[in-house]
Structure formats: C-alpha cells, structure tokens
C-alpha cells in the first residue's frame, strides 16, 4: 500500500479519515468552552446530535451518487462541505451559527466515508482491501486516544476557534494527495451501471426516509420550548424519527427481533447509552470542577484507551467468549460506567470517581462493538451485506443523535449546569444501557431458526 502507485493515495485517504475522526471526538472536549463563550448551553446537545443526523443523509446521497457517476465528484463535494462546515464553526459568532456549521460538517463527513470506500474499491486491488480498511480503523482509533487532549491543549494555548480552523488546511493537504489517483477514475463499469439502474427507484426512497429522520431529530432540539404544545411536539418528533428510520433498517429492528435485527438495534442502543453520557462528562468536569479543556479531554482519552484495550482482548478470546455474552457484558459495563457519573453529580463526589468509572464504559464499548460488526456480516446474505452494513452505521448515528437530542431536552429542563440536570442526563443514558443489556440475547437467532 506504500508502493509508488499507492503511496500518496494511502496517506491522503488515511489522513482524511483521521481528520474526520479527530473532529468527531475532539469537539467533545472543547464544546463546554465553546458553549460558555457563545452563551449556547441551550444548543449544547444540538451541536452533537445535528452532525450525526445530517451524516445519515450524506451517507445515502454519496452512495447513490458514487454508484451512478463514480466516486470522484462525491469525494470533492464531501470534502468541500466538511471544510465549509469547519470554517463556519471556526468563525461562528453565535451558537446558532456554530450548530449550522456542525450540520455541514456532518453532511460532508458522512458522505466522505462512503466516497472513500468506493475510491478504495476502484483504486486498490482486492487483496489490499483488508489492509487499507485496517488502516482506516487505526485512523479512527488514534484520534480517539489523542484527539480530546490535543483539542483541549489547542483551546488552552490558542483558542477553540483553531480546533476547527486549523484542520481546514490539513484537510486540503490530505485531499491534494488523493487527487492524482482520482484523475485516473472515470464512471463505474457496466456492472456498476447495471446495479445503479436496478436501484434507481430504491435510492430516492431511502434518501427521502433518511432526510425525514434527520429533520425529525433536528426538530427535537427546537420544539421543546414551544409554549403549551412543546411536549406533544417532542413525542411527535420521536415518532416521526422512528417511522422514518424503519425502512433504512432490517425488518424487525425496532421490535428487537432475534438475529440480525437485534444486532442492528444493539448497535444503536450502545451508541445511545455511551455517547449520551460521553458528551456530558467534560461538561460536568469543566462546569462543576473547573477542569481546563486539556484536563477534561484527558479523561475521555482514558475511556478511549479502555475501549482499545477491550477490543484487543475480545479479539484474542475469539469464540471462547460467545457473541451474545460479549454484547451483554459490554452493555452492562457501559451502564455501570455511567453510574459513577450519576452518583458524582448527585453527591458531589471526587471527580476521580467518574473518570475511573468511564474506564468501564470504554471497555464495554470495546468488548461489544467489534462483535456487532462481526455478527452483521455473519448473519447477512452476500447480496444484503451492503444494505446491512449501511444499516449498522445508520443505527449507530440515529441512536446517538436521537438520544443526544432527548438528553438536551432533559438537561435544559433544569437550571443550566445544575447537579440535577447532569444527574438526569446520566440516569437517562444508564437506563438505555440497562435495557440494552437485558435485550442483548436477541443478537443470536432463535434456536429453531438455526435448526
């Protein structure tokens, strides 16, 4: 992959994945400082839920576009949108403008991932695909380890603005490395054209549902404050989100049907529980304990280290640890990792308590996330692997986005930054983790199906 023919493409593609991942995880550490500077506590959750929601639209659009016209135009468009979002965020004079920039970031980031996967399929020979995807995975792990602390340090030494603006130049350099290989790519071949023609009616329908789901999630961040009918609008927005996401997932996902639907549901619930708490931990540390952005970021790094370590452990255990048991233990660890944060918010405990607890949360994610990916492929027919892999990512994004929108409502219903507000958010996230642990056995087919 580092030979002359692939060197720049490999470095540039991995750099793009790295930078998208960095922005995804690093912003968590600095958002409390951004919220304070822009007086934007009321939109704190929207800054996280928004890009997750628009990312789903980006995934669907980029996939359809790449199937019909090749990956070149979608990649240029996605990088442009992602960069534009960074610039808007970095120059934002208000929290409303920053959230708008985050929506652009999410749209471009979701499209970027899909476009790069198609580039890989077109540029690299099949025998190199496992290696480049392993590099992409590493490009996600490293930002999770160093991103929060690095973003905190940039905020302390310079300004939070540079967490966004500084990445724009790096994105441009990474894209320049990929450009030479893009010049050799044209539209898809006959097989791609035939597949695209076959999906001509299917794709727009998926795009419609993805857009509706994203808009419903975004509406959740706005309707709660509507006098007299805010609560009704919240329930309606949640119902529309679930209705819209249903066609994007395998049948039976929302009812926790055994087998693949249960796997896809667990992915969404895992993201909901973990990230529903994760984005409020640095907020708790900075608001209640006076942590600097750098120190708050380091606490998230410890959770990422536990995630990475547990992922390696489950890989070594292999089949000695059954999939369903790994998912159940993982979900239970996530819930257990949130409880110390809940108790800390209620009882004003030492900040070391939630930091240590979050090691359990990270370990839980590392234990179950790889198993859910493995199960998705194992339970998918070859013709359905694309749809099911997409469903796994969509469940991940919508699960996190929907929960973050709801935690934003829960948090804003209390005094800004109050102990009760933090406690309510952590209790909500922990409850999701506990329910998921009880449903974890549904990731395996019923015995009679196997027979």
CSV table of C-alpha atoms in Angstrom, one decimal:
chain,number,residue,atom,x,y,z
A,1,UNK,CA,0.0,0.0,0.0
A,2,UNK,CA,3.0,2.3,0.4
A,3,UNK,CA,4.5,1.5,-3.1
A,4,UNK,CA,4.9,4.3,-5.6
A,5,UNK,CA,1.5,3.6,-7.2
A,6,UNK,CA,-0.5,3.8,-4.0
A,7,UNK,CA,1.7,5.9,-1.6
A,8,UNK,CA,0.0,9.3,-1.8
A,9,UNK,CA,-3.5,7.8,-2.1
A,10,UNK,CA,-2.9,5.7,1.0
A,11,UNK,CA,-1.5,8.6,3.1
A,12,UNK,CA,-4.1,11.1,1.8
A,13,UNK,CA,-7.1,8.7,2.4
A,14,UNK,CA,-6.0,7.7,5.9
A,15,UNK,CA,-5.4,11.4,6.7
A,16,UNK,CA,-8.9,12.3,5.6
A,17,UNK,CA,-10.3,9.6,7.8
A,18,UNK,CA,-8.1,10.7,10.6
A,19,UNK,CA,-9.2,14.3,10.4
A,20,UNK,CA,-12.9,13.4,10.2
A,21,UNK,CA,-12.4,11.2,13.2
A,22,UNK,CA,-10.4,13.9,15.0
A,23,UNK,CA,-13.2,16.4,14.6
A,24,UNK,CA,-15.8,13.9,15.7
A,25,UNK,CA,-14.1,13.1,19.0
A,26,UNK,CA,-12.1,16.2,19.7
A,27,UNK,CA,-15.0,18.6,19.7
A,28,UNK,CA,-16.4,16.7,22.8
A,29,UNK,CA,-13.6,18.0,24.9
A,30,UNK,CA,-13.9,21.7,23.8
A,31,UNK,CA,-17.6,22.1,23.4
A,32,UNK,CA,-18.1,23.2,27.0
A,33,UNK,CA,-15.7,26.1,26.4
A,34,UNK,CA,-17.4,26.9,23.1
A,35,UNK,CA,-20.8,26.8,24.8
A,36,UNK,CA,-19.6,29.1,27.5
A,37,UNK,CA,-18.0,31.5,25.1
A,38,UNK,CA,-21.1,31.7,22.8
A,39,UNK,CA,-23.7,31.5,25.6
A,40,UNK,CA,-25.0,28.4,23.9
A,41,UNK,CA,-26.0,26.0,26.7
A,42,UNK,CA,-29.4,25.6,25.2
A,43,UNK,CA,-27.9,24.2,22.0
A,44,UNK,CA,-25.2,22.1,23.5
A,45,UNK,CA,-26.8,18.8,22.6
A,46,UNK,CA,-27.7,20.0,19.2
A,47,UNK,CA,-24.1,20.6,18.4
A,48,UNK,CA,-23.6,16.8,18.7
A,49,UNK,CA,-26.9,15.5,17.6
A,50,UNK,CA,-27.0,17.6,14.4
A,51,UNK,CA,-24.0,16.3,12.6
A,52,UNK,CA,-24.9,12.7,13.4
A,53,UNK,CA,-28.4,13.3,11.9
A,54,UNK,CA,-27.1,15.0,8.7
A,55,UNK,CA,-24.4,12.4,8.4
A,56,UNK,CA,-27.1,9.8,7.6
A,57,UNK,CA,-28.2,12.0,4.6
A,58,UNK,CA,-24.6,12.3,3.5
A,59,UNK,CA,-24.1,8.6,3.5
A,60,UNK,CA,-27.2,7.9,1.4
A,61,UNK,CA,-26.5,10.7,-1.1
A,62,UNK,CA,-22.9,9.8,-1.5
A,63,UNK,CA,-23.6,6.1,-2.0
A,64,UNK,CA,-26.2,6.8,-4.7
A,65,UNK,CA,-24.0,9.4,-6.4
A,66,UNK,CA,-20.9,7.2,-6.4
A,67,UNK,CA,-22.9,4.2,-7.8
A,68,UNK,CA,-24.2,6.3,-10.7
A,69,UNK,CA,-21.2,8.6,-11.5
A,70,UNK,CA,-18.2,7.2,-9.8
A,71,UNK,CA,-16.6,8.4,-6.5
A,72,UNK,CA,-14.7,11.5,-7.8
A,73,UNK,CA,-17.5,14.1,-7.7
A,74,UNK,CA,-18.9,12.8,-4.4
A,75,UNK,CA,-15.5,12.9,-2.8
A,76,UNK,CA,-14.8,16.5,-3.9
A,77,UNK,CA,-18.3,17.6,-2.8
A,78,UNK,CA,-18.0,15.8,0.6
A,79,UNK,CA,-14.6,17.4,1.4
A,80,UNK,CA,-15.9,20.8,0.3
A,81,UNK,CA,-18.9,20.5,2.6
A,82,UNK,CA,-16.8,19.2,5.5
A,83,UNK,CA,-14.3,22.1,5.1
A,84,UNK,CA,-17.0,24.7,4.8
A,85,UNK,CA,-18.5,23.4,8.0
A,86,UNK,CA,-15.1,23.7,9.7
A,87,UNK,CA,-14.8,27.3,8.5
A,88,UNK,CA,-18.3,28.2,9.6
A,89,UNK,CA,-17.7,26.7,13.1
A,90,UNK,CA,-14.3,28.3,13.5
A,91,UNK,CA,-15.7,31.8,12.6
A,92,UNK,CA,-19.0,31.4,14.4
A,93,UNK,CA,-20.2,34.5,16.3
A,94,UNK,CA,-23.0,32.6,17.9
A,95,UNK,CA,-24.0,29.1,19.0
A,96,UNK,CA,-26.7,29.1,16.3
A,97,UNK,CA,-24.1,29.7,13.6
A,98,UNK,CA,-21.8,27.1,15.1
A,99,UNK,CA,-24.6,24.5,15.0
A,100,UNK,CA,-25.2,25.3,11.4
A,101,UNK,CA,-21.6,24.7,10.7
A,102,UNK,CA,-21.7,21.4,12.5
A,103,UNK,CA,-24.7,20.3,10.3
A,104,UNK,CA,-22.5,21.0,7.3
A,105,UNK,CA,-19.7,19.0,8.9
A,106,UNK,CA,-21.9,16.0,9.5
A,107,UNK,CA,-23.3,16.1,6.0
A,108,UNK,CA,-19.8,16.2,4.5
A,109,UNK,CA,-18.3,13.7,7.0
A,110,UNK,CA,-21.0,11.1,6.3
A,111,UNK,CA,-20.6,11.5,2.6
A,112,UNK,CA,-16.8,11.4,2.9
A,113,UNK,CA,-16.7,8.0,4.4
A,114,UNK,CA,-18.8,6.4,1.8
A,115,UNK,CA,-17.0,8.1,-1.1
A,116,UNK,CA,-13.6,7.0,0.2
A,117,UNK,CA,-14.8,3.4,0.5
A,118,UNK,CA,-15.7,3.5,-3.2
A,119,UNK,CA,-12.3,5.0,-4.1
A,120,UNK,CA,-10.7,2.1,-2.3
A,121,UNK,CA,-12.7,-0.4,-4.3
A,122,UNK,CA,-11.7,1.3,-7.5
A,123,UNK,CA,-8.0,2.1,-6.8
A,124,UNK,CA,-6.7,-0.8,-4.9
A,125,UNK,CA,-6.6,-4.5,-5.9
A,126,UNK,CA,-8.9,-6.7,-3.9
A,127,UNK,CA,-6.1,-8.3,-2.0
A,128,UNK,CA,-5.2,-5.0,-0.5
A,129,UNK,CA,-8.7,-4.1,0.7
A,130,UNK,CA,-8.4,-5.7,4.1
A,131,UNK,CA,-5.2,-3.8,4.7
A,132,UNK,CA,-6.5,-0.4,3.8
A,133,UNK,CA,-9.6,-0.8,5.9
A,134,UNK,CA,-7.4,-1.9,8.8
A,135,UNK,CA,-5.5,1.4,8.3
A,136,UNK,CA,-8.8,3.3,8.3
A,137,UNK,CA,-9.8,1.6,11.6
A,138,UNK,CA,-6.4,2.7,13.0
A,139,UNK,CA,-7.1,6.2,11.7
A,140,UNK,CA,-10.2,6.3,13.9
A,141,UNK,CA,-8.5,4.8,17.0
A,142,UNK,CA,-5.7,7.2,17.2
A,143,UNK,CA,-7.9,10.4,17.3
A,144,UNK,CA,-9.9,8.7,20.0
A,145,UNK,CA,-6.8,8.4,22.1
A,146,UNK,CA,-5.1,11.8,21.4
A,147,UNK,CA,-7.9,13.9,20.0
A,148,UNK,CA,-9.7,15.2,23.1
A,149,UNK,CA,-6.5,16.1,24.9
A,150,UNK,CA,-4.9,17.7,21.8
A,151,UNK,CA,-8.1,19.7,21.2
A,152,UNK,CA,-8.1,20.8,24.8
A,153,UNK,CA,-4.5,21.9,24.6
A,154,UNK,CA,-5.2,23.9,21.5
A,155,UNK,CA,-8.1,25.6,23.2
A,156,UNK,CA,-6.0,26.4,26.3
A,157,UNK,CA,-2.9,27.7,24.3
A,158,UNK,CA,-4.7,29.4,21.4
A,159,UNK,CA,-8.5,29.4,21.2
A,160,UNK,CA,-11.3,26.9,20.5
A,161,UNK,CA,-11.6,28.5,17.1
A,162,UNK,CA,-8.4,26.8,15.9
A,163,UNK,CA,-9.8,23.4,16.7
A,164,UNK,CA,-11.9,23.9,13.7
A,165,UNK,CA,-9.9,26.3,11.5
A,166,UNK,CA,-6.6,24.5,12.0
A,167,UNK,CA,-8.0,21.3,10.5
A,168,UNK,CA,-9.1,23.0,7.2
A,169,UNK,CA,-5.5,23.4,6.0
A,170,UNK,CA,-4.8,19.8,6.9
A,171,UNK,CA,-7.9,18.5,5.0
A,172,UNK,CA,-6.8,20.5,1.9
A,173,UNK,CA,-3.3,18.9,2.1
A,174,UNK,CA,-4.7,15.4,2.5
A,175,UNK,CA,-7.1,15.9,-0.4
A,176,UNK,CA,-4.2,17.0,-2.6
A,177,UNK,CA,-2.5,13.6,-2.0
A,178,UNK,CA,-5.6,11.8,-3.2
A,179,UNK,CA,-6.2,13.9,-6.3
A,180,UNK,CA,-3.7,12.2,-8.6
A,181,UNK,CA,-5.4,8.8,-8.2
A,182,UNK,CA,-8.8,10.4,-8.8
A,183,UNK,CA,-7.7,11.6,-12.2
A,184,UNK,CA,-7.5,8.0,-13.4
A,185,UNK,CA,-11.0,7.2,-12.3
A,186,UNK,CA,-14.0,7.5,-14.6
A,187,UNK,CA,-17.6,6.5,-14.2
A,188,UNK,CA,-18.4,3.0,-13.0
A,189,UNK,CA,-18.1,0.0,-15.2
A,190,UNK,CA,-21.0,-2.0,-16.8
A,191,UNK,CA,-21.7,-3.9,-13.5
A,192,UNK,CA,-21.9,-0.7,-11.5
A,193,UNK,CA,-24.2,0.9,-14.1
A,194,UNK,CA,-26.5,-2.1,-14.0
A,195,UNK,CA,-26.6,-2.1,-10.2
A,196,UNK,CA,-27.3,1.7,-10.2
A,197,UNK,CA,-30.1,1.2,-12.7
A,198,UNK,CA,-31.6,-1.5,-10.6
A,199,UNK,CA,-31.6,0.8,-7.6
A,200,UNK,CA,-33.0,3.8,-9.4
A,201,UNK,CA,-36.3,3.6,-7.6
A,202,UNK,CA,-34.9,2.3,-4.4
A,203,UNK,CA,-32.3,5.0,-3.8
A,204,UNK,CA,-34.6,8.1,-3.8
A,205,UNK,CA,-36.9,6.4,-1.4
A,206,UNK,CA,-34.1,5.7,1.0
A,207,UNK,CA,-33.0,9.3,0.7
A,208,UNK,CA,-36.5,10.5,1.4
A,209,UNK,CA,-36.6,8.5,4.7
A,210,UNK,CA,-33.1,9.4,5.7
A,211,UNK,CA,-33.9,13.1,5.2
A,212,UNK,CA,-37.1,12.8,7.2
A,213,UNK,CA,-35.3,11.1,10.0
A,214,UNK,CA,-32.6,13.7,10.1
A,215,UNK,CA,-35.1,16.6,10.1
A,216,UNK,CA,-37.2,15.0,12.9
A,217,UNK,CA,-34.1,14.7,15.1
A,218,UNK,CA,-33.1,18.3,14.4
A,219,UNK,CA,-36.7,19.3,15.2
A,220,UNK,CA,-36.3,17.7,18.6
A,221,UNK,CA,-33.8,20.4,19.5
A,222,UNK,CA,-36.2,23.2,18.7
A,223,UNK,CA,-39.7,22.2,19.7
A,224,UNK,CA,-39.4,21.6,23.4
A,225,UNK,CA,-39.7,25.2,24.2
A,226,UNK,CA,-42.8,25.8,22.3
A,227,UNK,CA,-45.5,27.1,24.8
A,228,UNK,CA,-48.2,24.6,25.8
A,229,UNK,CA,-47.6,22.1,23.0
A,230,UNK,CA,-43.8,21.5,23.4
A,231,UNK,CA,-44.2,18.1,25.0
A,232,UNK,CA,-46.6,16.9,22.3
A,233,UNK,CA,-44.2,18.1,19.5
A,234,UNK,CA,-41.4,16.2,21.2
A,235,UNK,CA,-43.4,13.0,21.2
A,236,UNK,CA,-44.4,13.6,17.6
A,237,UNK,CA,-40.8,14.2,16.5
A,238,UNK,CA,-39.6,11.0,18.2
A,239,UNK,CA,-42.4,9.1,16.5
A,240,UNK,CA,-41.5,10.5,13.1
A,241,UNK,CA,-37.8,9.7,13.6
A,242,UNK,CA,-38.6,6.0,14.4
A,243,UNK,CA,-41.1,5.8,11.5
A,244,UNK,CA,-38.6,7.3,9.0
A,245,UNK,CA,-35.6,5.2,10.1
A,246,UNK,CA,-37.6,1.9,9.9
A,247,UNK,CA,-37.2,1.4,6.1
A,248,UNK,CA,-33.4,2.0,6.5
A,249,UNK,CA,-33.0,-0.9,8.8
A,250,UNK,CA,-33.7,-4.7,8.6
A,251,UNK,CA,-37.3,-5.7,9.3
A,252,UNK,CA,-37.9,-6.2,13.0
A,253,UNK,CA,-35.1,-4.0,14.2
A,254,UNK,CA,-37.3,-1.7,16.3
A,255,UNK,CA,-39.1,-4.6,17.9
A,256,UNK,CA,-35.8,-6.3,18.8
A,257,UNK,CA,-36.4,-9.4,16.7
A,258,UNK,CA,-33.8,-12.2,17.2
A,259,UNK,CA,-30.8,-12.3,14.9
A,260,UNK,CA,-29.7,-9.5,12.6
A,261,UNK,CA,-32.4,-7.1,13.7
A,262,UNK,CA,-31.3,-7.5,17.3
A,263,UNK,CA,-27.7,-6.9,16.3
A,264,UNK,CA,-28.6,-3.6,14.5
A,265,UNK,CA,-30.7,-2.5,17.4
A,266,UNK,CA,-27.9,-3.2,19.9
A,267,UNK,CA,-25.5,-1.0,17.9
A,268,UNK,CA,-27.9,1.9,18.1
A,269,UNK,CA,-28.6,1.4,21.8
A,270,UNK,CA,-24.9,1.1,22.6
A,271,UNK,CA,-24.2,4.4,20.8
A,272,UNK,CA,-27.2,6.0,22.6
A,273,UNK,CA,-26.1,5.0,26.1
A,274,UNK,CA,-22.4,5.6,25.7
A,275,UNK,CA,-22.4,8.9,23.7
A,276,UNK,CA,-25.4,10.2,25.6
A,277,UNK,CA,-23.2,10.3,28.7
A,278,UNK,CA,-19.8,10.8,27.0
A,279,UNK,CA,-20.6,14.4,25.7
A,280,UNK,CA,-21.7,15.5,29.1
A,281,UNK,CA,-18.7,14.2,31.1
A,282,UNK,CA,-16.4,17.0,30.0
A,283,UNK,CA,-19.2,19.4,30.6
A,284,UNK,CA,-19.6,18.1,34.2
A,285,UNK,CA,-15.8,18.4,34.8
A,286,UNK,CA,-15.5,21.9,33.4
A,287,UNK,CA,-18.7,23.3,34.9
A,288,UNK,CA,-18.7,21.7,38.4
A,289,UNK,CA,-15.0,21.1,39.0
A,290,UNK,CA,-13.3,23.8,37.0
A,291,UNK,CA,-11.3,21.5,34.8
A,292,UNK,CA,-9.4,23.0,31.8
A,293,UNK,CA,-10.3,21.7,28.4
A,294,UNK,CA,-7.0,19.8,28.3
A,295,UNK,CA,-7.7,18.0,31.5
A,296,UNK,CA,-11.3,17.3,30.6
A,297,UNK,CA,-10.0,15.9,27.3
A,298,UNK,CA,-7.6,13.6,29.1
A,299,UNK,CA,-10.5,12.0,31.0
A,300,UNK,CA,-12.1,11.0,27.7
A,301,UNK,CA,-8.7,9.6,26.5
A,302,UNK,CA,-8.7,7.2,29.4
A,303,UNK,CA,-12.1,5.8,28.2
A,304,UNK,CA,-10.7,5.5,24.6
A,305,UNK,CA,-7.7,3.6,25.9
A,306,UNK,CA,-10.1,1.2,27.7
A,307,UNK,CA,-12.1,0.8,24.5
A,308,UNK,CA,-9.0,-0.1,22.5
A,309,UNK,CA,-7.7,-2.5,25.1
A,310,UNK,CA,-11.0,-4.3,25.5
A,311,UNK,CA,-11.3,-4.6,21.7
A,312,UNK,CA,-7.9,-6.3,21.6
A,313,UNK,CA,-8.9,-8.6,24.4
A,314,UNK,CA,-12.2,-9.8,22.8
A,315,UNK,CA,-10.3,-10.4,19.6
A,316,UNK,CA,-7.9,-12.8,21.4
A,317,UNK,CA,-10.7,-14.5,23.2
A,318,UNK,CA,-12.5,-15.3,19.9
A,319,UNK,CA,-15.2,-17.9,20.1
A,320,UNK,CA,-14.3,-18.7,23.8
A,321,UNK,CA,-16.4,-15.7,24.5
A,322,UNK,CA,-19.8,-16.2,22.8
A,323,UNK,CA,-21.1,-13.2,20.9
A,324,UNK,CA,-24.3,-12.7,22.9
A,325,UNK,CA,-22.4,-12.9,26.2
A,326,UNK,CA,-19.8,-10.3,24.9
A,327,UNK,CA,-22.6,-7.9,23.9
A,328,UNK,CA,-24.4,-8.4,27.3
A,329,UNK,CA,-21.3,-7.9,29.3
A,330,UNK,CA,-20.4,-4.9,27.2
A,331,UNK,CA,-23.8,-3.2,27.6
A,332,UNK,CA,-23.7,-3.9,31.3
A,333,UNK,CA,-20.2,-2.3,31.6
A,334,UNK,CA,-21.4,0.8,29.7
A,335,UNK,CA,-24.3,1.2,32.1
A,336,UNK,CA,-22.0,0.5,35.1
A,337,UNK,CA,-19.6,3.1,33.8
A,338,UNK,CA,-22.3,5.8,33.7
A,339,UNK,CA,-23.5,5.2,37.3
A,340,UNK,CA,-20.4,6.8,38.9
A,341,UNK,CA,-21.0,9.9,36.9
A,342,UNK,CA,-24.6,9.9,38.1
A,343,UNK,CA,-23.6,9.5,41.7
A,344,UNK,CA,-20.9,12.2,41.4
A,345,UNK,CA,-23.5,14.7,40.0
A,346,UNK,CA,-25.9,13.9,42.9
A,347,UNK,CA,-23.5,13.6,45.8
A,348,UNK,CA,-20.7,15.9,44.6
A,349,UNK,CA,-18.1,13.1,44.8
A,350,UNK,CA,-14.4,13.5,43.8
A,351,UNK,CA,-14.0,13.8,40.0
A,352,UNK,CA,-11.8,10.8,40.1
A,353,UNK,CA,-14.9,8.6,40.6
A,354,UNK,CA,-16.5,9.2,37.2
A,355,UNK,CA,-13.0,9.1,35.5
A,356,UNK,CA,-12.4,5.6,36.8
A,357,UNK,CA,-16.0,4.6,36.1
A,358,UNK,CA,-15.6,5.7,32.5
A,359,UNK,CA,-12.9,3.1,32.1
A,360,UNK,CA,-15.7,0.5,32.5
A,361,UNK,CA,-17.8,2.4,29.9
A,362,UNK,CA,-15.0,2.4,27.3
A,363,UNK,CA,-14.2,-1.3,28.0
A,364,UNK,CA,-17.8,-2.2,27.4
A,365,UNK,CA,-17.8,-0.5,24.0
A,366,UNK,CA,-14.6,-2.2,23.0
A,367,UNK,CA,-15.9,-5.5,24.0
A,368,UNK,CA,-19.2,-5.4,22.1
A,369,UNK,CA,-18.7,-3.1,19.1
A,370,UNK,CA,-16.4,-5.5,17.1
A,371,UNK,CA,-18.7,-8.4,17.9
A,372,UNK,CA,-21.7,-6.5,16.5
A,373,UNK,CA,-19.8,-5.8,13.3
A,374,UNK,CA,-18.8,-9.4,13.0
A,375,UNK,CA,-22.3,-10.6,13.6
A,376,UNK,CA,-23.7,-8.3,11.0
A,377,UNK,CA,-21.6,-9.9,8.3
A,378,UNK,CA,-22.1,-13.4,9.6
A,379,UNK,CA,-25.9,-13.0,9.6
A,380,UNK,CA,-26.1,-11.3,6.2
A,381,UNK,CA,-26.5,-13.0,2.8
A,382,UNK,CA,-23.9,-11.8,0.3
A,383,UNK,CA,-26.5,-9.8,-1.6
A,384,UNK,CA,-27.5,-8.0,1.6
A,385,UNK,CA,-24.2,-7.1,3.1
A,386,UNK,CA,-24.1,-3.6,1.7
A,387,UNK,CA,-27.6,-2.7,3.0
A,388,UNK,CA,-27.0,-4.3,6.4
A,389,UNK,CA,-23.6,-2.6,6.8
A,390,UNK,CA,-25.2,0.7,6.0
A,391,UNK,CA,-28.0,-0.1,8.5
A,392,UNK,CA,-25.4,-0.7,11.2
A,393,UNK,CA,-23.9,2.8,10.6
A,394,UNK,CA,-27.3,4.4,10.4
A,395,UNK,CA,-28.5,2.8,13.6
A,396,UNK,CA,-25.3,4.0,15.2
A,397,UNK,CA,-25.8,7.6,14.0
A,398,UNK,CA,-29.5,7.8,14.6
A,399,UNK,CA,-29.3,6.1,18.0
A,400,UNK,CA,-26.7,8.6,19.2
A,401,UNK,CA,-28.4,11.6,17.5
A,402,UNK,CA,-31.9,10.8,18.9
A,403,UNK,CA,-30.6,10.3,22.5
A,404,UNK,CA,-28.5,13.4,22.4
A,405,UNK,CA,-31.5,15.4,21.3
A,406,UNK,CA,-33.5,13.9,24.2
A,407,UNK,CA,-30.7,14.5,26.7
A,408,UNK,CA,-30.6,18.1,25.6
A,409,UNK,CA,-34.3,18.4,26.4
A,410,UNK,CA,-33.8,16.7,29.8
A,411,UNK,CA,-30.8,18.9,30.6
A,412,UNK,CA,-32.4,22.2,29.6
A,413,UNK,CA,-35.4,21.4,31.8
A,414,UNK,CA,-33.2,22.0,34.8
A,415,UNK,CA,-31.2,25.1,35.7
A,416,UNK,CA,-28.2,25.4,33.3
A,417,UNK,CA,-25.3,23.3,34.6
A,418,UNK,CA,-27.1,22.2,37.7
A,419,UNK,CA,-26.3,19.0,39.5
A,420,UNK,CA,-29.9,17.8,38.9
A,421,UNK,CA,-29.6,18.4,35.2
A,422,UNK,CA,-26.4,16.3,34.9
A,423,UNK,CA,-27.8,13.6,37.1
A,424,UNK,CA,-31.0,13.3,34.9
A,425,UNK,CA,-28.9,13.0,31.8
A,426,UNK,CA,-26.7,10.3,33.2
A,427,UNK,CA,-29.7,8.4,34.6
A,428,UNK,CA,-31.4,8.5,31.2
A,429,UNK,CA,-28.2,7.2,29.5
A,430,UNK,CA,-27.7,4.5,32.1
A,431,UNK,CA,-31.3,3.3,31.7
A,432,UNK,CA,-30.8,2.8,28.0
A,433,UNK,CA,-27.7,0.7,28.7
A,434,UNK,CA,-29.5,-1.4,31.2
A,435,UNK,CA,-32.4,-2.1,28.9
A,436,UNK,CA,-29.9,-3.0,26.1
A,437,UNK,CA,-28.2,-5.4,28.4
A,438,UNK,CA,-31.5,-7.2,29.0
A,439,UNK,CA,-32.1,-7.4,25.3
A,440,UNK,CA,-28.6,-8.5,24.4
A,441,UNK,CA,-29.5,-12.2,24.0
A,442,UNK,CA,-31.5,-11.2,20.9
A,443,UNK,CA,-28.3,-10.8,18.8
A,444,UNK,CA,-28.4,-14.5,18.1
A,445,UNK,CA,-31.1,-16.2,16.1
A,446,UNK,CA,-33.7,-18.3,17.8
A,447,UNK,CA,-32.7,-22.0,18.3
A,448,UNK,CA,-35.4,-23.2,15.9
A,449,UNK,CA,-34.1,-20.9,13.2
A,450,UNK,CA,-30.7,-22.4,13.5
A,451,UNK,CA,-32.2,-25.9,13.4
